Coordinates of C-alpha atoms and ligand atoms in Angstrom, one line a residue:
M1 CA 82.5 -20.5 50.4
Q2 CA 82.1 -22.5 53.4
V3 CA 80.7 -26.0 54.1
Q4 CA 79.8 -26.7 57.5
G5 CA 82.0 -24.0 58.8
V6 CA 85.1 -24.7 56.6
D7 CA 86.5 -22.5 53.8
Y8 CA 86.9 -24.5 50.4
R9 CA 87.6 -23.5 47.0
T10 CA 86.4 -25.9 44.2
V11 CA 89.6 -26.7 43.0
T12 CA 93.5 -26.2 44.2
L13 CA 97.0 -27.2 43.6
V14 CA 98.6 -28.9 46.6
G15 CA 102.4 -29.6 45.5
H16 CA 102.0 -31.3 42.3
T17 CA 98.5 -32.9 42.9
V18 CA 95.2 -31.0 41.8
R19 CA 92.5 -31.4 44.7
M20 CA 89.0 -30.7 43.7
I21 CA 85.4 -31.1 45.3
N22 CA 83.8 -34.4 43.9
Q23 CA 80.9 -32.6 42.3
P24 CA 78.8 -35.7 41.2
L25 CA 78.6 -36.8 44.9
I26 CA 76.5 -33.6 45.8
P27 CA 74.3 -33.4 47.5
Y28 CA 74.5 -36.8 48.9
R29 CA 78.0 -36.5 50.2
F30 CA 80.9 -33.9 50.1
E31 CA 84.2 -35.2 49.4
L32 CA 87.4 -34.1 47.9
V33 CA 89.4 -36.0 45.2
D34 CA 93.1 -35.8 44.5
L35 CA 94.3 -36.0 40.9
P36 CA 98.2 -36.8 40.8
T37 CA 98.9 -36.0 37.0
H38 CA 97.6 -33.9 34.3
R39 CA 96.1 -36.9 32.7
H40 CA 94.0 -37.6 35.8
T41 CA 93.0 -33.9 35.9
A42 CA 91.8 -34.1 32.3
Q43 CA 89.9 -37.2 32.8
A44 CA 88.3 -35.4 35.8
I45 CA 87.2 -32.4 33.4
R46 CA 85.8 -34.8 30.8
D47 CA 83.8 -36.8 33.3
M48 CA 82.5 -33.7 34.9
V49 CA 84.0 -34.3 38.5
V50 CA 84.8 -30.7 38.1
R51 CA 82.2 -28.8 35.9
G52 CA 81.0 -25.2 35.2
A53 CA 83.2 -23.0 33.1
G54 CA 85.4 -21.2 35.5
A55 CA 86.0 -24.2 37.6
I56 CA 86.9 -26.0 34.4
G57 CA 89.2 -23.2 33.5
A58 CA 90.8 -23.4 36.9
A59 CA 91.4 -27.0 36.6
A60 CA 92.8 -26.8 33.3
G61 CA 95.3 -24.1 34.5
Y62 CA 96.4 -26.3 37.3
G63 CA 96.6 -29.3 35.0
M64 CA 99.1 -27.3 32.8
A65 CA 101.2 -26.6 35.9
Q66 CA 101.0 -30.3 36.4
V67 CA 102.2 -30.8 32.7
A68 CA 105.3 -28.4 33.4
L69 CA 106.2 -30.3 36.7
E70 CA 105.9 -33.8 35.1
A71 CA 107.7 -32.9 31.7
P72 CA 111.1 -34.5 31.3
E73 CA 114.3 -32.0 31.8
G74 CA 115.9 -31.4 28.3
A75 CA 114.7 -31.9 24.6
G76 CA 111.5 -33.6 25.4
F77 CA 110.2 -30.8 27.6
A78 CA 108.6 -28.7 25.0
A79 CA 106.8 -31.6 23.2
Y80 CA 105.6 -32.8 26.5
V81 CA 104.1 -29.4 27.2
C82 CA 102.5 -29.1 23.7
E83 CA 101.0 -32.8 24.0
G84 CA 99.8 -32.0 27.6
A85 CA 98.0 -28.8 26.5
A86 CA 96.3 -30.7 23.6
T87 CA 95.1 -33.3 26.1
L88 CA 93.5 -30.6 28.4
R89 CA 92.0 -28.8 25.4
A90 CA 90.4 -32.0 24.1
T91 CA 88.4 -32.5 27.4
R92 CA 85.4 -30.3 26.6
P93 CA 84.7 -28.0 23.7
T94 CA 82.3 -25.2 24.8
A95 CA 83.7 -23.5 27.9
Q96 CA 85.9 -20.7 26.8
D97 CA 87.7 -20.7 30.1
L98 CA 89.5 -23.9 29.5
F99 CA 90.9 -22.8 26.4
Y100 CA 91.9 -19.4 28.1
A101 CA 93.7 -20.9 31.0
V102 CA 95.5 -23.4 28.9
A103 CA 96.8 -20.8 26.5
R104 CA 97.8 -18.4 29.4
V105 CA 99.9 -21.0 31.4
Q106 CA 101.3 -22.4 28.1
G107 CA 102.4 -18.8 27.1
A108 CA 104.0 -18.4 30.8
I109 CA 105.9 -21.8 30.2
D110 CA 107.0 -20.7 26.6
G111 CA 108.2 -17.2 28.1
A112 CA 110.5 -18.6 30.8
G113 CA 114.2 -19.0 29.9
S114 CA 115.0 -22.4 31.3
V115 CA 113.0 -25.8 32.5
P116 CA 113.1 -24.8 36.3
A117 CA 111.9 -21.3 35.3
A118 CA 109.1 -22.7 33.3
R119 CA 107.9 -24.9 36.1
R120 CA 108.0 -21.8 38.4
A121 CA 106.0 -19.7 35.7
A122 CA 103.4 -22.5 35.2
V123 CA 102.5 -23.0 38.9
E124 CA 102.4 -19.0 39.2
A125 CA 100.2 -18.5 36.2
A126 CA 97.8 -21.4 37.3
Q127 CA 97.7 -19.9 40.7
A128 CA 97.0 -16.5 39.4
L129 CA 94.2 -17.5 37.2
A130 CA 92.5 -19.2 40.0
D131 CA 92.8 -16.1 42.1
E132 CA 91.6 -13.8 39.4
N133 CA 88.5 -16.3 39.0
A134 CA 87.7 -15.9 42.5
A135 CA 88.1 -12.0 42.6
A136 CA 86.0 -11.9 39.4
G137 CA 83.0 -13.8 41.0
E138 CA 83.3 -11.5 44.1
A139 CA 83.3 -8.4 41.9
I140 CA 80.4 -9.9 39.7
G141 CA 78.4 -10.3 42.8
R142 CA 78.9 -6.7 44.2
I143 CA 78.2 -5.0 40.8
G144 CA 75.2 -7.4 40.0
A145 CA 73.6 -7.2 43.2
E146 CA 72.7 -3.5 42.2
R147 CA 70.4 -5.2 39.8
I148 CA 68.5 -7.2 42.5
P149 CA 65.7 -5.1 44.3
D150 CA 64.6 -6.0 47.8
G151 CA 62.1 -8.6 47.6
A152 CA 63.2 -10.0 44.1
R153 CA 62.3 -13.3 42.9
V154 CA 65.1 -14.5 40.7
L155 CA 65.1 -17.5 38.4
T156 CA 68.4 -19.3 37.4
H157 CA 69.2 -22.3 35.1
C158 CA 72.0 -24.9 35.6
N159 CA 74.5 -24.1 38.2
A160 CA 76.8 -20.9 38.1
G161 CA 77.4 -20.6 41.6
W162 CA 80.7 -21.2 43.6
L163 CA 80.9 -24.7 42.5
A164 CA 81.2 -23.6 39.1
F165 CA 84.1 -21.3 39.7
V166 CA 87.0 -21.3 42.2
D167 CA 84.8 -19.3 44.6
W168 CA 81.6 -17.0 44.5
G169 CA 80.4 -17.9 41.1
S170 CA 78.8 -15.8 38.4
A171 CA 75.0 -15.9 38.2
L172 CA 74.6 -16.7 42.0
A173 CA 77.3 -14.4 43.3
P174 CA 74.9 -11.1 42.9
I175 CA 72.4 -13.1 44.6
Y176 CA 74.7 -14.1 47.5
C177 CA 75.7 -10.4 47.8
A178 CA 72.2 -9.2 47.6
A179 CA 71.1 -11.5 50.6
R180 CA 74.3 -10.8 52.5
S181 CA 73.4 -7.1 52.4
G182 CA 70.0 -7.6 53.9
K183 CA 67.9 -7.7 50.8
R184 CA 65.2 -10.3 50.8
V185 CA 65.9 -12.6 47.7
S186 CA 64.2 -16.0 46.8
V187 CA 65.1 -18.1 43.9
Y188 CA 63.4 -20.5 41.5
V189 CA 65.9 -23.1 40.7
D190 CA 65.5 -24.9 37.2
E191 CA 66.1 -28.5 37.9
T192 CA 68.4 -28.5 34.5
R193 CA 68.1 -31.9 33.2
P194 CA 69.8 -34.2 32.1
R195 CA 72.6 -33.8 34.7
S196 CA 70.2 -31.7 37.3
Q197 CA 72.9 -29.1 38.2
G198 CA 70.2 -27.0 39.4
A199 CA 68.5 -29.6 41.7
R200 CA 71.7 -31.0 42.9
L201 CA 74.3 -28.1 43.1
T202 CA 72.4 -24.8 42.8
A203 CA 69.7 -25.8 45.6
W204 CA 72.4 -27.3 47.8
E205 CA 74.6 -24.1 47.5
L206 CA 71.6 -21.8 48.2
E207 CA 70.4 -23.9 51.1
G208 CA 74.2 -23.5 52.5
E209 CA 73.7 -19.7 52.2
G210 CA 70.3 -19.7 53.8
I211 CA 68.6 -18.3 50.8
P212 CA 65.0 -19.2 50.3
H213 CA 64.6 -21.4 47.0
V214 CA 62.3 -23.8 45.1
V215 CA 63.5 -26.2 42.5
I216 CA 61.1 -26.4 39.7
A217 CA 61.0 -28.7 36.5
D218 CA 62.5 -27.1 33.6
N219 CA 59.3 -27.0 31.7
A220 CA 57.8 -24.7 34.5
A221 CA 59.7 -21.8 34.0
G222 CA 57.6 -20.1 31.2
Y223 CA 54.6 -20.6 33.1
L224 CA 56.1 -18.9 36.3
M225 CA 57.2 -15.8 34.1
Q226 CA 53.8 -15.5 32.3
R227 CA 52.1 -15.3 35.8
G228 CA 54.2 -12.6 37.1
M229 CA 56.1 -14.6 39.4
V230 CA 59.7 -14.0 38.4
D231 CA 61.3 -10.5 38.5
L232 CA 64.5 -11.3 36.8
V233 CA 66.4 -14.1 35.5
I234 CA 70.2 -14.6 35.9
V235 CA 72.4 -17.3 34.1
G236 CA 75.9 -17.8 33.7
A237 CA 77.6 -18.5 30.4
D238 CA 80.2 -20.9 28.9
R239 CA 81.2 -18.7 26.2
V240 CA 80.4 -15.0 25.3
A241 CA 80.9 -14.4 21.7
A242 CA 82.0 -10.9 20.4
N243 CA 78.5 -9.9 19.3
G244 CA 77.1 -10.6 22.8
D245 CA 75.6 -14.1 21.8
I246 CA 76.2 -16.7 24.5
A247 CA 76.5 -20.5 25.2
N248 CA 75.0 -21.7 28.3
K249 CA 73.5 -24.9 29.5
I250 CA 70.9 -26.6 27.3
G251 CA 67.6 -24.9 28.0
T252 CA 68.9 -21.5 28.7
Y253 CA 67.5 -20.2 25.1
E254 CA 64.1 -21.2 26.1
K255 CA 64.1 -19.3 29.4
A256 CA 65.4 -16.4 27.4
L257 CA 62.5 -16.4 25.0
C258 CA 60.0 -16.9 27.8
A259 CA 61.4 -13.9 29.6
A260 CA 61.3 -11.7 26.5
D261 CA 57.6 -12.6 26.0
S262 CA 56.8 -11.8 29.5
G263 CA 58.9 -8.9 29.9
V264 CA 61.2 -10.1 32.5
P265 CA 64.7 -8.8 32.4
F266 CA 67.4 -11.6 31.4
Y267 CA 70.8 -11.2 32.7
V268 CA 73.9 -13.1 31.9
A269 CA 76.8 -12.9 34.4
A270 CA 80.2 -14.1 33.3
P271 CA 83.9 -13.0 33.9
W272 CA 86.0 -11.6 31.2
S273 CA 87.7 -15.0 31.0
T274 CA 84.6 -16.4 29.3
V275 CA 84.6 -13.9 26.5
D276 CA 85.9 -15.1 23.2
P277 CA 86.7 -12.1 21.0
A278 CA 87.9 -14.3 18.4
C279 CA 84.4 -15.8 18.0
P280 CA 82.2 -13.5 16.0
D281 CA 79.0 -15.0 16.8
G282 CA 76.9 -17.6 18.6
S283 CA 76.7 -19.8 15.5
R284 CA 80.6 -20.4 15.7
I285 CA 80.6 -21.7 19.4
P286 CA 81.3 -25.3 19.4
I287 CA 78.4 -27.2 21.2
E288 CA 79.3 -30.4 23.2
E289 CA 77.1 -33.6 22.5
R290 CA 77.3 -35.8 25.5
D291 CA 76.4 -39.5 26.3
P292 CA 72.8 -40.3 25.4
D293 CA 72.7 -42.3 28.7
E294 CA 72.6 -39.1 30.5
V295 CA 69.3 -38.5 29.2
L296 CA 67.9 -42.1 29.4
L297 CA 69.2 -42.8 32.8
L298 CA 68.1 -41.1 36.0
T299 CA 70.5 -41.3 38.9
G300 CA 70.1 -40.6 42.6
L301 CA 69.6 -42.3 45.9
D302 CA 67.5 -45.4 46.7
P303 CA 65.4 -45.2 50.0
E304 CA 68.5 -46.9 51.7
G305 CA 70.7 -44.2 50.7
R306 CA 72.5 -46.3 48.1
P307 CA 73.3 -44.5 44.5
V308 CA 71.4 -46.0 42.0
S309 CA 70.6 -45.4 38.1
I310 CA 67.3 -46.3 36.6
Q311 CA 66.0 -46.4 32.9
H312 CA 63.1 -44.5 32.4
A313 CA 62.3 -44.6 28.7
H314 CA 61.7 -47.9 26.9
A315 CA 64.7 -50.3 26.8
G316 CA 65.6 -49.7 23.1
A317 CA 65.0 -45.9 23.4
R318 CA 67.6 -43.5 21.7
A319 CA 68.3 -40.1 22.9
L320 CA 70.2 -36.9 21.6
N321 CA 72.0 -35.0 24.3
P322 CA 73.4 -31.4 23.4
A323 CA 74.7 -30.1 26.4
F324 CA 74.5 -26.3 25.5
D325 CA 72.5 -23.9 23.4
I326 CA 73.0 -20.4 22.0
T327 CA 71.2 -17.4 23.5
P328 CA 71.3 -14.6 21.0
A329 CA 72.2 -11.2 22.1
R330 CA 68.8 -9.5 21.3
L331 CA 67.3 -11.5 24.2
I332 CA 69.8 -10.4 26.8
Q333 CA 69.1 -7.2 28.9
A334 CA 72.8 -7.0 30.0
I335 CA 76.1 -9.0 30.6
I336 CA 77.5 -8.4 34.4
T337 CA 81.1 -8.7 34.3
E338 CA 83.8 -7.9 37.0
R339 CA 84.5 -4.9 34.8
G340 CA 81.0 -3.4 34.7
I341 CA 77.6 -4.1 33.4
Y342 CA 77.3 -3.9 29.6
A343 CA 74.6 -4.4 26.8
P344 CA 75.5 -7.4 25.0
G345 CA 76.5 -5.6 21.8
E346 CA 78.8 -3.3 23.5
L347 CA 81.4 -5.4 25.3
P348 CA 84.6 -3.3 25.1
L349 CA 86.8 -6.0 23.4
G350 CA 90.4 -6.0 22.0
P351 CA 93.3 -4.6 24.2
L352 CA 91.4 -5.2 27.3
Q353 CA 91.3 -9.1 26.8
T354 CA 94.6 -10.6 28.2
Ligands
MRU401 O1 78.2 -28.9 31.8 P1 78.4 -28.1 33.0 O2 77.9 -28.4 34.2 O3 80.0 -27.6 32.9 O4 77.9 -26.7 32.5 C1 77.7 -25.7 33.5 C2 76.8 -24.5 33.0 O5 76.4 -24.5 31.7 C3 76.9 -23.5 33.9 O6 75.5 -22.7 33.7 C4 77.9 -22.5 33.1 O7 79.1 -23.1 33.4 C5 78.0 -21.1 33.4 S1 78.6 -20.5 34.9 C6 80.2 -21.1 34.9

């Protein structure tokens, strides 16, 4: 996607360095950040400098390439690779793409016959992952756009656009394709507290694409659906279980319940790398708990444009901050993937998963 006429991918590998868009600065500033080692890349994933399942996966894949490039020649190579993989896996627990990427690059390293071949294989596998991620987003866009009628008012939660992937995105890709094909589409953007990915990232992306949108408080979505103001909901997913239950940003489950009550179709868009065939149902998906300060502090710019954090509960307030929730398959109309659109209970699993 383009920012001020320049093509960007959310995360890339430049030599031994992982380069990524510094997402916490958006929408205030657009900057890239360079991460010289896999430990820097792991820290950036943990701190949500890069976030969104697909982008985390691509960053972890490139992080594994850094591991192979950094590892010492000889006896210590294999141990360094195992330790690097463990460091990357420990960054965030919910997004399946992260585990998929680490396993796939580690498999490429293990299958190479020598250290130089392993370094080459790691870089190639990480690059292939990133390219597949971008291609999957484009295909999801093309396939999903069929479900968006002309004039549709779409509601989305969190950010599942190109910033959450290498390019294109999942939930926003069908909206981009529908709009580019000439359909009139407008979007209700859930603010998505506590990290405000909707207000900060989704709204910024839609503005860049020239797509009409309004940011709504998270609590407003049910009211809008009840009043007949929403034609369909599309969200992304951080993990899809074998039975079609999904984990996505906290608050997604409530939107699905409201959609079911109001008869609004509720779609999930996700690439195959997000499907976890080893996970039988949503109750087995690990849910990340993040720092309570994300709930207790509001961050933004002061009137002079300087970044500020303000406390908005009483000084001693405690908070609970689960980052994801589970939406059961029964509330999902269909899952839009790069391989087609499936009823959630009918995902073709098994040999298709690479
Ligand atoms: O905590 P984040 O910002 O990494 O979570 C992002 C989301 O939950 C997105 O909606 C999700 O990743 C689905 S699309 C990749």
